[in-house]
PDB file of C-alpha atoms and ligand atoms in Angstrom:
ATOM      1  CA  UNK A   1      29.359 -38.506  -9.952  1.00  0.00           C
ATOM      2  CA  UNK A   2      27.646 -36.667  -6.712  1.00  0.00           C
ATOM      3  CA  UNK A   3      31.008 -37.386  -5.315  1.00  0.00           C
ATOM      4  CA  UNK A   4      33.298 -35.919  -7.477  1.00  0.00           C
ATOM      5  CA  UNK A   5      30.253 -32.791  -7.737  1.00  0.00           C
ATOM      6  CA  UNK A   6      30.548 -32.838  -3.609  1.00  0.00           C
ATOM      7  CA  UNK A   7      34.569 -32.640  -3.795  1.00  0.00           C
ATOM      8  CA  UNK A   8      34.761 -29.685  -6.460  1.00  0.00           C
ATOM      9  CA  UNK A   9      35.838 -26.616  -4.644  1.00  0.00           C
ATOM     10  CA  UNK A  10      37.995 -23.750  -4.812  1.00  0.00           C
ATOM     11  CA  UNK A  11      39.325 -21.271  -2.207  1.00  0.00           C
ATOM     12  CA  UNK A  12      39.026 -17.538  -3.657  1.00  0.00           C
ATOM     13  CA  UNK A  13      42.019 -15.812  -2.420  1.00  0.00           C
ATOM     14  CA  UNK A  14      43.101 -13.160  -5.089  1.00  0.00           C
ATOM     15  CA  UNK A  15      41.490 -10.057  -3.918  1.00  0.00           C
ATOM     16  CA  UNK A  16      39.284  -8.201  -1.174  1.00  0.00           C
ATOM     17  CA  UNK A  17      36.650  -5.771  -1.180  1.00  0.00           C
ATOM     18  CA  UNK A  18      36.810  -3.057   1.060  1.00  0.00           C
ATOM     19  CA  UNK A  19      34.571   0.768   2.275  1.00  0.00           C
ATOM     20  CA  UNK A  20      37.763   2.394   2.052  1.00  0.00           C
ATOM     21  CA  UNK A  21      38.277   1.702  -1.304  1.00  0.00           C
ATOM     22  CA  UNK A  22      34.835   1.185  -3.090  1.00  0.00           C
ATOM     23  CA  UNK A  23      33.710   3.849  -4.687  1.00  0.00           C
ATOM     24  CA  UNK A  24      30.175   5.329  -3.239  1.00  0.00           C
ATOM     25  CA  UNK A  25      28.383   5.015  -6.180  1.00  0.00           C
ATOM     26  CA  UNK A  26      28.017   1.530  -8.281  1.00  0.00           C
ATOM     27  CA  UNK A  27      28.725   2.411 -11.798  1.00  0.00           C
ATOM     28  CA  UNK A  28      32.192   3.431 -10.993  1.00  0.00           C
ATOM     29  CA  UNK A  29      32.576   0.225  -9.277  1.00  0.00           C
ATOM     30  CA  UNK A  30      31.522  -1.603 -12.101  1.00  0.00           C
ATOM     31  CA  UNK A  31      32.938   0.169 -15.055  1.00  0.00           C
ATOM     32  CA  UNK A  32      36.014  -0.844 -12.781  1.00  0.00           C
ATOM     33  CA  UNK A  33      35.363  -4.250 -12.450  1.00  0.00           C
ATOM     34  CA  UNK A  34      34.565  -4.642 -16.027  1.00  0.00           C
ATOM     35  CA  UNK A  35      37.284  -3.214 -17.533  1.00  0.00           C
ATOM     36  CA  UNK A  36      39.933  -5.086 -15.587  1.00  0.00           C
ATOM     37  CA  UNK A  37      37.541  -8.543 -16.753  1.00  0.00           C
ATOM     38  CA  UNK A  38      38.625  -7.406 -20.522  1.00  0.00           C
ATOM     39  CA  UNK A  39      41.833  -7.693 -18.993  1.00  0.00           C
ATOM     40  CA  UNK A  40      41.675 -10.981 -17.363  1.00  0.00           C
ATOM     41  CA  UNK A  41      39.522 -13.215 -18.751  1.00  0.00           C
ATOM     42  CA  UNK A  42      40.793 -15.310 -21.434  1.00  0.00           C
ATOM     43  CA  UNK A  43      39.048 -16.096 -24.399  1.00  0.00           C
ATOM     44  CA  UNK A  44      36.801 -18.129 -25.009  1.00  0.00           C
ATOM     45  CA  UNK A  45      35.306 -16.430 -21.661  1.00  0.00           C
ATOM     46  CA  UNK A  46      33.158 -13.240 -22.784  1.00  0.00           C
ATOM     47  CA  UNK A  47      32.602 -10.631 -19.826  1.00  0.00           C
ATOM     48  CA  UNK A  48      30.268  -9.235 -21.348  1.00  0.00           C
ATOM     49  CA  UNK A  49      27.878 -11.927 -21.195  1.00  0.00           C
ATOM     50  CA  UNK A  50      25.670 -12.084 -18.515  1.00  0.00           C
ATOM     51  CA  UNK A  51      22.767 -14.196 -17.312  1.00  0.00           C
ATOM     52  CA  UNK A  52      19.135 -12.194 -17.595  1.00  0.00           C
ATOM     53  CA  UNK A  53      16.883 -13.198 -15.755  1.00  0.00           C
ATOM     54  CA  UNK A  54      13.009 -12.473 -15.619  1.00  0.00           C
ATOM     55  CA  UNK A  55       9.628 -13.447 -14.628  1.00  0.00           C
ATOM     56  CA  UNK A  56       6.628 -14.823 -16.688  1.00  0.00           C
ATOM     57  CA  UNK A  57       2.938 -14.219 -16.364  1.00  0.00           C
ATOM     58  CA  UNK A  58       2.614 -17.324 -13.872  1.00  0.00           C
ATOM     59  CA  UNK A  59       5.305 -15.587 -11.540  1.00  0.00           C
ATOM     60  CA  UNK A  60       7.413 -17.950 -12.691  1.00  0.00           C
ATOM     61  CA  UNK A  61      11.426 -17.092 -13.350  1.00  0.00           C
ATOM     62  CA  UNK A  62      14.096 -17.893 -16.279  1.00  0.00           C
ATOM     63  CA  UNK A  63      16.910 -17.137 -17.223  1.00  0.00           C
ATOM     64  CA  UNK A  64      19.582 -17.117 -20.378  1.00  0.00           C
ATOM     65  CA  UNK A  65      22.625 -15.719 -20.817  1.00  0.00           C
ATOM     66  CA  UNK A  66      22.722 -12.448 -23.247  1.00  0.00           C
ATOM     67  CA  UNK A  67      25.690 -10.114 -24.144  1.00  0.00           C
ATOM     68  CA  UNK A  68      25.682  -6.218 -22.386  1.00  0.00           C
ATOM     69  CA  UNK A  69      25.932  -3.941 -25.259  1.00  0.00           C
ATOM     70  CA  UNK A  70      26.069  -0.501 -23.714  1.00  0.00           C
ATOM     71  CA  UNK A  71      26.599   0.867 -20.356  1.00  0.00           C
ATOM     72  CA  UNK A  72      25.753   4.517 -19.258  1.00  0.00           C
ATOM     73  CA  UNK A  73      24.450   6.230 -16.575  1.00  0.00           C
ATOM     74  CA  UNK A  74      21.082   5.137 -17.475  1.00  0.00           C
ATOM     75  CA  UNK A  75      21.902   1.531 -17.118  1.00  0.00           C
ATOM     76  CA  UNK A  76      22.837  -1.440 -19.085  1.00  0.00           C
ATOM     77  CA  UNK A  77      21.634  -2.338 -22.388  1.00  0.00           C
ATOM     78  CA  UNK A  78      21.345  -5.832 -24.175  1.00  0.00           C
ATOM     79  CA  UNK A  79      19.679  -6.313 -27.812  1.00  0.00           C
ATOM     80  CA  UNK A  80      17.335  -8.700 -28.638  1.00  0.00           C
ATOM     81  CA  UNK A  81      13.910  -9.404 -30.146  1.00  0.00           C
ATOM     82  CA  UNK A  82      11.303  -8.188 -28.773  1.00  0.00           C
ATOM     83  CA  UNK A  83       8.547 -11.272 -29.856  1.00  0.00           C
ATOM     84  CA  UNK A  84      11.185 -13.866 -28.372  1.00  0.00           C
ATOM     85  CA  UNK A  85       9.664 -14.988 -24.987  1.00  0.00           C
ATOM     86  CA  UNK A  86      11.793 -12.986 -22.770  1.00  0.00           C
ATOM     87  CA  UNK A  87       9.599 -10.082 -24.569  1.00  0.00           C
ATOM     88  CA  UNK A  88       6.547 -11.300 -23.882  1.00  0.00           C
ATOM     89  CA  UNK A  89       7.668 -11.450 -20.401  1.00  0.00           C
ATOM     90  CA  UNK A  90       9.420  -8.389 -20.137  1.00  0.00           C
ATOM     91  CA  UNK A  91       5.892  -6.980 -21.204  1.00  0.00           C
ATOM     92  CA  UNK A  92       4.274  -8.409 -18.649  1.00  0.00           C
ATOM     93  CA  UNK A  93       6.324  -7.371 -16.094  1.00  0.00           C
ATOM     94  CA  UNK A  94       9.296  -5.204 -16.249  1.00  0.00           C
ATOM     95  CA  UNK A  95      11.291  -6.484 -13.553  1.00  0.00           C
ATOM     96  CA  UNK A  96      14.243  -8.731 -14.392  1.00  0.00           C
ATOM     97  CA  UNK A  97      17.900  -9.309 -12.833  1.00  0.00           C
ATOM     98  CA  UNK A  98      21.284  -9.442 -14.611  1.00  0.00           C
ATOM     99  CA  UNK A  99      24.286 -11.409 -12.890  1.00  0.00           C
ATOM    100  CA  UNK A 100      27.919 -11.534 -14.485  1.00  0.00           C
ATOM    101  CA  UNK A 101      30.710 -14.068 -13.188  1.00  0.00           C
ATOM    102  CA  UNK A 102      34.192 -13.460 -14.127  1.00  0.00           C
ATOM    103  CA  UNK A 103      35.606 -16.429 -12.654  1.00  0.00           C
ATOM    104  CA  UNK A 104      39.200 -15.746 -13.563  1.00  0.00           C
ATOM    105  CA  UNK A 105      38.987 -12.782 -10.794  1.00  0.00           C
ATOM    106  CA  UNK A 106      36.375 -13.934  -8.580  1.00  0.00           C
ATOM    107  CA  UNK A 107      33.847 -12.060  -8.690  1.00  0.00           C
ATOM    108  CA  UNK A 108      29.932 -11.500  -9.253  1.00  0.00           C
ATOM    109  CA  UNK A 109      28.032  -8.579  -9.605  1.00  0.00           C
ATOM    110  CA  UNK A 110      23.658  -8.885  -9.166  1.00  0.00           C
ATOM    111  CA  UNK A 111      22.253  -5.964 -10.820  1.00  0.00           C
ATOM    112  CA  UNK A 112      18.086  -5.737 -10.220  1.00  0.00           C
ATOM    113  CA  UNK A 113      15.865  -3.252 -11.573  1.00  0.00           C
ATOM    114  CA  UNK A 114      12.996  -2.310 -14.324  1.00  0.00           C
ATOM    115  CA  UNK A 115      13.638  -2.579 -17.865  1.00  0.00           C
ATOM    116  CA  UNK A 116      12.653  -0.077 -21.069  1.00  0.00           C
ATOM    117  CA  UNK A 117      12.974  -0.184 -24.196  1.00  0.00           C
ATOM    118  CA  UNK A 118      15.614   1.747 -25.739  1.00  0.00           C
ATOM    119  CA  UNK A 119      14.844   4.258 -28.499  1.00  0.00           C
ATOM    120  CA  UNK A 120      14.104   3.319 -31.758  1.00  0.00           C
ATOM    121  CA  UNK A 121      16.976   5.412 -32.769  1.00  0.00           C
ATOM    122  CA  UNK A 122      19.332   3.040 -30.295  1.00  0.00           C
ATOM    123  CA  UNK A 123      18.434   0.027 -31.250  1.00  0.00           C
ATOM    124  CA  UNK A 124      18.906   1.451 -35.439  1.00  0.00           C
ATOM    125  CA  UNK A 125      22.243   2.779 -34.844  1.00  0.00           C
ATOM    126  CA  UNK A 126      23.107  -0.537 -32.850  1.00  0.00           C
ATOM    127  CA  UNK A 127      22.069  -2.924 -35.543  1.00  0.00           C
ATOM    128  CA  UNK A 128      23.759  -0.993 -38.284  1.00  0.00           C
ATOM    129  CA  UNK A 129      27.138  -2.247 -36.596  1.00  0.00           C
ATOM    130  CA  UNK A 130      26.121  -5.952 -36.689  1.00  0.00           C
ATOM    131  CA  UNK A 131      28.043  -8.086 -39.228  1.00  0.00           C
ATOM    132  CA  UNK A 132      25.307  -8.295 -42.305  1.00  0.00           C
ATOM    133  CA  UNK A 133      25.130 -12.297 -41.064  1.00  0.00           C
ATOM    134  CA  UNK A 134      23.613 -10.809 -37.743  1.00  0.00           C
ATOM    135  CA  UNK A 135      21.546  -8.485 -39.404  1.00  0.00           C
ATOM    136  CA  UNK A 136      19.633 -10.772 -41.882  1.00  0.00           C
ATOM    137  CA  UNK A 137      19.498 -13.364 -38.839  1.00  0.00           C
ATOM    138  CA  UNK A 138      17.807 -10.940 -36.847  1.00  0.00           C
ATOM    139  CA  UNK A 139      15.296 -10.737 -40.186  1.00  0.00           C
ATOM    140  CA  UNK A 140      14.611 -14.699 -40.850  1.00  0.00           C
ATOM    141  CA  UNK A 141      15.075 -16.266 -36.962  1.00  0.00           C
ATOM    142  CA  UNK A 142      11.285 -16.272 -35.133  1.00  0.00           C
ATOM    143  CA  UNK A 143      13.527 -15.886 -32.293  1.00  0.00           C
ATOM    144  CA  UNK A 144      11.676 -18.957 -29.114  1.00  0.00           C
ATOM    145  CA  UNK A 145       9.699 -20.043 -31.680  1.00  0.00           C
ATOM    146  CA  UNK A 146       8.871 -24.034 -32.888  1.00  0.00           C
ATOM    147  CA  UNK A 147      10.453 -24.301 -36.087  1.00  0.00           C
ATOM    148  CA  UNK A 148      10.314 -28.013 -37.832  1.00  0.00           C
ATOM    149  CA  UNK A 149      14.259 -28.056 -38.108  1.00  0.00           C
ATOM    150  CA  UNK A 150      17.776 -27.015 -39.227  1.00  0.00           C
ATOM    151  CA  UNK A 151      16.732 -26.717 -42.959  1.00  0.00           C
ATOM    152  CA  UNK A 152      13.455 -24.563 -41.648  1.00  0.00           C
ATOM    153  CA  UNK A 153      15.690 -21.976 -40.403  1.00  0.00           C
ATOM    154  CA  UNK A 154      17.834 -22.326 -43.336  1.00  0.00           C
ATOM    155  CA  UNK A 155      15.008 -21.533 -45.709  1.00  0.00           C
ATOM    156  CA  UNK A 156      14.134 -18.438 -43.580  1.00  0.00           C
ATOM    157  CA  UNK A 157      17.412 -17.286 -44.219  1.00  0.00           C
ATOM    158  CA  UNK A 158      17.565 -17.772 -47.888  1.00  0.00           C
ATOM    159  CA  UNK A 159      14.010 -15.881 -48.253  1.00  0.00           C
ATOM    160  CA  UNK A 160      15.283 -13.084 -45.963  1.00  0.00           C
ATOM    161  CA  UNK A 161      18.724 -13.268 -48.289  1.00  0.00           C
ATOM    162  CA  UNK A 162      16.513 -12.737 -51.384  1.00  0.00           C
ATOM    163  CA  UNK A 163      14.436 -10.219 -50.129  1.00  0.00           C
ATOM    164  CA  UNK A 164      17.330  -7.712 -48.650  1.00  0.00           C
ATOM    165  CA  UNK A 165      19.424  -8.884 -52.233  1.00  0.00           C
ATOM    166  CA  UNK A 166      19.042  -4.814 -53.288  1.00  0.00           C
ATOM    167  CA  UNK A 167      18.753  -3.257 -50.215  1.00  0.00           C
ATOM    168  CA  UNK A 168      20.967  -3.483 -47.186  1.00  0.00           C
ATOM    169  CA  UNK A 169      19.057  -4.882 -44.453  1.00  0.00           C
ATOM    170  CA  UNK A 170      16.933  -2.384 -41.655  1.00  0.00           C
ATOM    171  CA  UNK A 171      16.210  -2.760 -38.285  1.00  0.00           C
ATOM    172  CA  UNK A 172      13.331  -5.459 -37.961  1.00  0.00           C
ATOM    173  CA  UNK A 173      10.240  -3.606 -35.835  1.00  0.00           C
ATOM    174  CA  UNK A 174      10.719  -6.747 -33.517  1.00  0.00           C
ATOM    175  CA  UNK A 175      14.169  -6.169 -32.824  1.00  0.00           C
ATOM    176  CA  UNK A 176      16.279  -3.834 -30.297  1.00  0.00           C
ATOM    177  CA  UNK A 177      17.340  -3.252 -27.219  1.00  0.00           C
ATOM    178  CA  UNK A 178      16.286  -2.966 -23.538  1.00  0.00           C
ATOM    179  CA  UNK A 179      17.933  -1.110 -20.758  1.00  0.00           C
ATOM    180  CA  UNK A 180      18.021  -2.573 -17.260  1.00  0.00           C
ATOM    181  CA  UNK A 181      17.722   0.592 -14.903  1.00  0.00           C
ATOM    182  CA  UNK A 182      19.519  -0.549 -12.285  1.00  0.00           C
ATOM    183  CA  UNK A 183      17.978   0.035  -8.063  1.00  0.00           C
ATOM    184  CA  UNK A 184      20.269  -1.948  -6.759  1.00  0.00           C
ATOM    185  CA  UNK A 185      24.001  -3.669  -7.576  1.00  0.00           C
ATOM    186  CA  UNK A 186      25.978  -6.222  -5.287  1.00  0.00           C
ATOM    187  CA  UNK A 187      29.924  -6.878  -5.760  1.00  0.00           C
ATOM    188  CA  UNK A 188      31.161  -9.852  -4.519  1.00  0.00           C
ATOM    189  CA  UNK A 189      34.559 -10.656  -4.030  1.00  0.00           C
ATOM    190  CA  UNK A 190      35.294 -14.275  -3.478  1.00  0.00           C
ATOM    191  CA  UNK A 191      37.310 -14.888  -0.155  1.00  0.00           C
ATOM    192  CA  UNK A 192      39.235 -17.674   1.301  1.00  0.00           C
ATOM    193  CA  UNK A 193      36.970 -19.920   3.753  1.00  0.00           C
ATOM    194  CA  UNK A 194      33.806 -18.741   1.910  1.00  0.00           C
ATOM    195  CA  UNK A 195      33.748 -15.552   3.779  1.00  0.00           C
ATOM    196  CA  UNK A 196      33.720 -13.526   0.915  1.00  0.00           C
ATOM    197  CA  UNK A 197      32.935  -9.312   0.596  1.00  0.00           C
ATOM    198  CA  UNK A 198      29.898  -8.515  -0.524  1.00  0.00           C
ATOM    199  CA  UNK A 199      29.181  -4.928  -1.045  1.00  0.00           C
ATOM    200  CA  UNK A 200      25.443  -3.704  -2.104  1.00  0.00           C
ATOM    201  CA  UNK A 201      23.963  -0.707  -3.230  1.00  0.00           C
ATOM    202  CA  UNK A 202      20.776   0.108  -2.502  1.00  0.00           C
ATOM    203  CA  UNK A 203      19.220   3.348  -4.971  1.00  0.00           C
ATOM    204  CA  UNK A 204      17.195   5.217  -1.679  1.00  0.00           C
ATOM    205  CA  UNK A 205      15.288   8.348  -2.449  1.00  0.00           C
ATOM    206  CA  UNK A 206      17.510   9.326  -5.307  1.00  0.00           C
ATOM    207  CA  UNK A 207      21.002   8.333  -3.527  1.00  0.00           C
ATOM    208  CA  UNK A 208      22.888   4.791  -3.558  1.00  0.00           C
ATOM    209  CA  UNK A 209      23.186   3.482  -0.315  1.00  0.00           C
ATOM    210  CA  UNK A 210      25.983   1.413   0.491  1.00  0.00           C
ATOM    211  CA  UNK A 211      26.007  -1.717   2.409  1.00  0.00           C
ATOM    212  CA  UNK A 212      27.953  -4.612   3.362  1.00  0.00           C
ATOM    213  CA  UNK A 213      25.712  -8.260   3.621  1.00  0.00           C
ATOM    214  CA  UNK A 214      26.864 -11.333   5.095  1.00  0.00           C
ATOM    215  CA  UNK A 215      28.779 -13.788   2.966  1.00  0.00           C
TER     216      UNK A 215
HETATM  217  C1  LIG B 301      27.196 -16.389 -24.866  1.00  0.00           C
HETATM  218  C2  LIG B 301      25.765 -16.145 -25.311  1.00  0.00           C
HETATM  219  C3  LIG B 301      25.395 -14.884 -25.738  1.00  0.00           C
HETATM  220  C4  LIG B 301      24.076 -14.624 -26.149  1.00  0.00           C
HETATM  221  N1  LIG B 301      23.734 -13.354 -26.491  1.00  0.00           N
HETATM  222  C5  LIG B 301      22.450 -13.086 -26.840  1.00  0.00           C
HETATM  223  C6  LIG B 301      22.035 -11.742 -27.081  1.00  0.00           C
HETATM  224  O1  LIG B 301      22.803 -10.766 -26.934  1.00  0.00           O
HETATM  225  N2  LIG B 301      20.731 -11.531 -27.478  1.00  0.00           N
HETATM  226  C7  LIG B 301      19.837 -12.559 -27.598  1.00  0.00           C
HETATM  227  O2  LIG B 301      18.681 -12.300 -27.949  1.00  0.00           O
HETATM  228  N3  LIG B 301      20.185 -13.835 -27.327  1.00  0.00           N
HETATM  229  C8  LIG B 301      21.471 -14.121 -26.940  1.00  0.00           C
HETATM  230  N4  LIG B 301      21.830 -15.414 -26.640  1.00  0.00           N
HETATM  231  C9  LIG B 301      20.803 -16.485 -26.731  1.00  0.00           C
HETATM  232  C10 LIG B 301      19.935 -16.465 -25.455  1.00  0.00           C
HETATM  233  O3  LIG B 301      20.615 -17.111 -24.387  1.00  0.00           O
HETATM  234  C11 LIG B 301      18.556 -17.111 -25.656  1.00  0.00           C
HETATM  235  O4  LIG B 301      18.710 -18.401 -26.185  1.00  0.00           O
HETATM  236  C12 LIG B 301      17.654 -16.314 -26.603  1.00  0.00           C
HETATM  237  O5  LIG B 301      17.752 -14.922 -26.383  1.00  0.00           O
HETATM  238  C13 LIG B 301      16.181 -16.736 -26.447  1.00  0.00           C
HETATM  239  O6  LIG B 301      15.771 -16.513 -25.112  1.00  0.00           O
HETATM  240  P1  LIG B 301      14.211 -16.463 -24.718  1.00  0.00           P
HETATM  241  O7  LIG B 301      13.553 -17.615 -25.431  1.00  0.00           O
HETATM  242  O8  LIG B 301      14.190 -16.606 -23.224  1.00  0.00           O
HETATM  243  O9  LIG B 301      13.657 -15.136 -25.183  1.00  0.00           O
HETATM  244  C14 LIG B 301      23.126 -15.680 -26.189  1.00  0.00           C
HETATM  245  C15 LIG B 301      23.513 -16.961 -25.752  1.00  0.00           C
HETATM  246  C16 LIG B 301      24.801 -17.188 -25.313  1.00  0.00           C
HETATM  247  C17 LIG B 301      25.172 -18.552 -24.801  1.00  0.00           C
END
């Protein structure tokens, strides 16, 4: 088993990342990068989904994978709900990291920052475009919460069901979305030999500062 682990390895070889044609600011970059992962990645690979991580009262990290929702020049924005653990840490302290991989063009981008709430008036108009499935889950799932089992959550969903059964479901006061604020956003590039391109931006007085870090 450790063997096999040991002898897993790819070389990266289908791209570079260069100064001369990276964009000085990050969002361009990655509205760039994202749009040719739609392009690229085959299902069942989502690239929007990303790994969030963040940091409990005890200092101490974790992470899960979530899906990016929106993307603008305030940052990126993922939906969730808001008593789930990640909450309660995200309370505590606002600080969290986001990572995607789209493996089928070898790359990675780190983004690092604070996170805030999105308006209530986001996180309405967002849930109104959820399938009515996502909607009354977001209603009857105590989202990182014990239940007893299966049928628990099943009979959360039924009383949820019966409750919304003349009105349409609204957005829960638990649920919505946060916005990572990015201050700073690494592109890698995977390269043969492992020395791949790294290219970070640093947000410095107002202005992204570009840099290139050792593989
Ligand atoms: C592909 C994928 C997409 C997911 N998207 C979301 C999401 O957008 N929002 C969400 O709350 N949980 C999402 N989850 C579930 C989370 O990974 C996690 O289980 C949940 O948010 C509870 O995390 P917490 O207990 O750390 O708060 C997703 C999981 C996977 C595997």
């Amino acid at each position: 088993m450790n063997k096999s682990l040991a002898d897993m390895r790819r070389d990266y070889t289908r791209d570079g990342l260069s100064e001369t044609s990276a964009p000085e600011e990050p969002f361009a970059l990655f509205r760039q990068w994202f749009q040719e992962a739609v392009q690229a990645e085959q299902a069942p690979v989502e690239p929007n989904a990303m790994t969030l991580a963040t940091v409990d009262e005890q200092g101490r990290p974790h992470c899960r994978v979530l899906l990016l929702k929106a993307l603008d020049e305030r940052g990126f924005t993922f939906f969730t709900n808001y008593d789930s653990d990640k909450g309660a840490q995200l309370a505590h302290s606002p600080f969290a990291a986001m990572t995607f991989f789209w493996p089928g063009l070898e790359r990675q981008v780190r983004i690092e920052g604070q996170v805030e709430k999105v308006s209530a008036e986001e996180s309405d108009a967002y849930f109104h475009v959820r399938p009515l499935g996502s909607r009354l889950g977001a209603w009857a799932s105590p989202q990182s919460r014990v239940i007893r089992d299966r049928a628990e959550l099943e009979r959360l969903l039924a009383e949820t069901e019966q409750r919304f059964l003349e009105q349409a479901p609204h957005c829960p006061p638990h649920w919505g979305g946060y916005r990572l604020v990015p201050e700073r956003m690494e592109f890698w590039q995977g390269r043969p030999s492992r020395l791949h391109d790294r290219l970070d931006y640093r947000l410095t007085a107002g202005s992204w500062v570009r840099q290139r870090l050792a593989p």
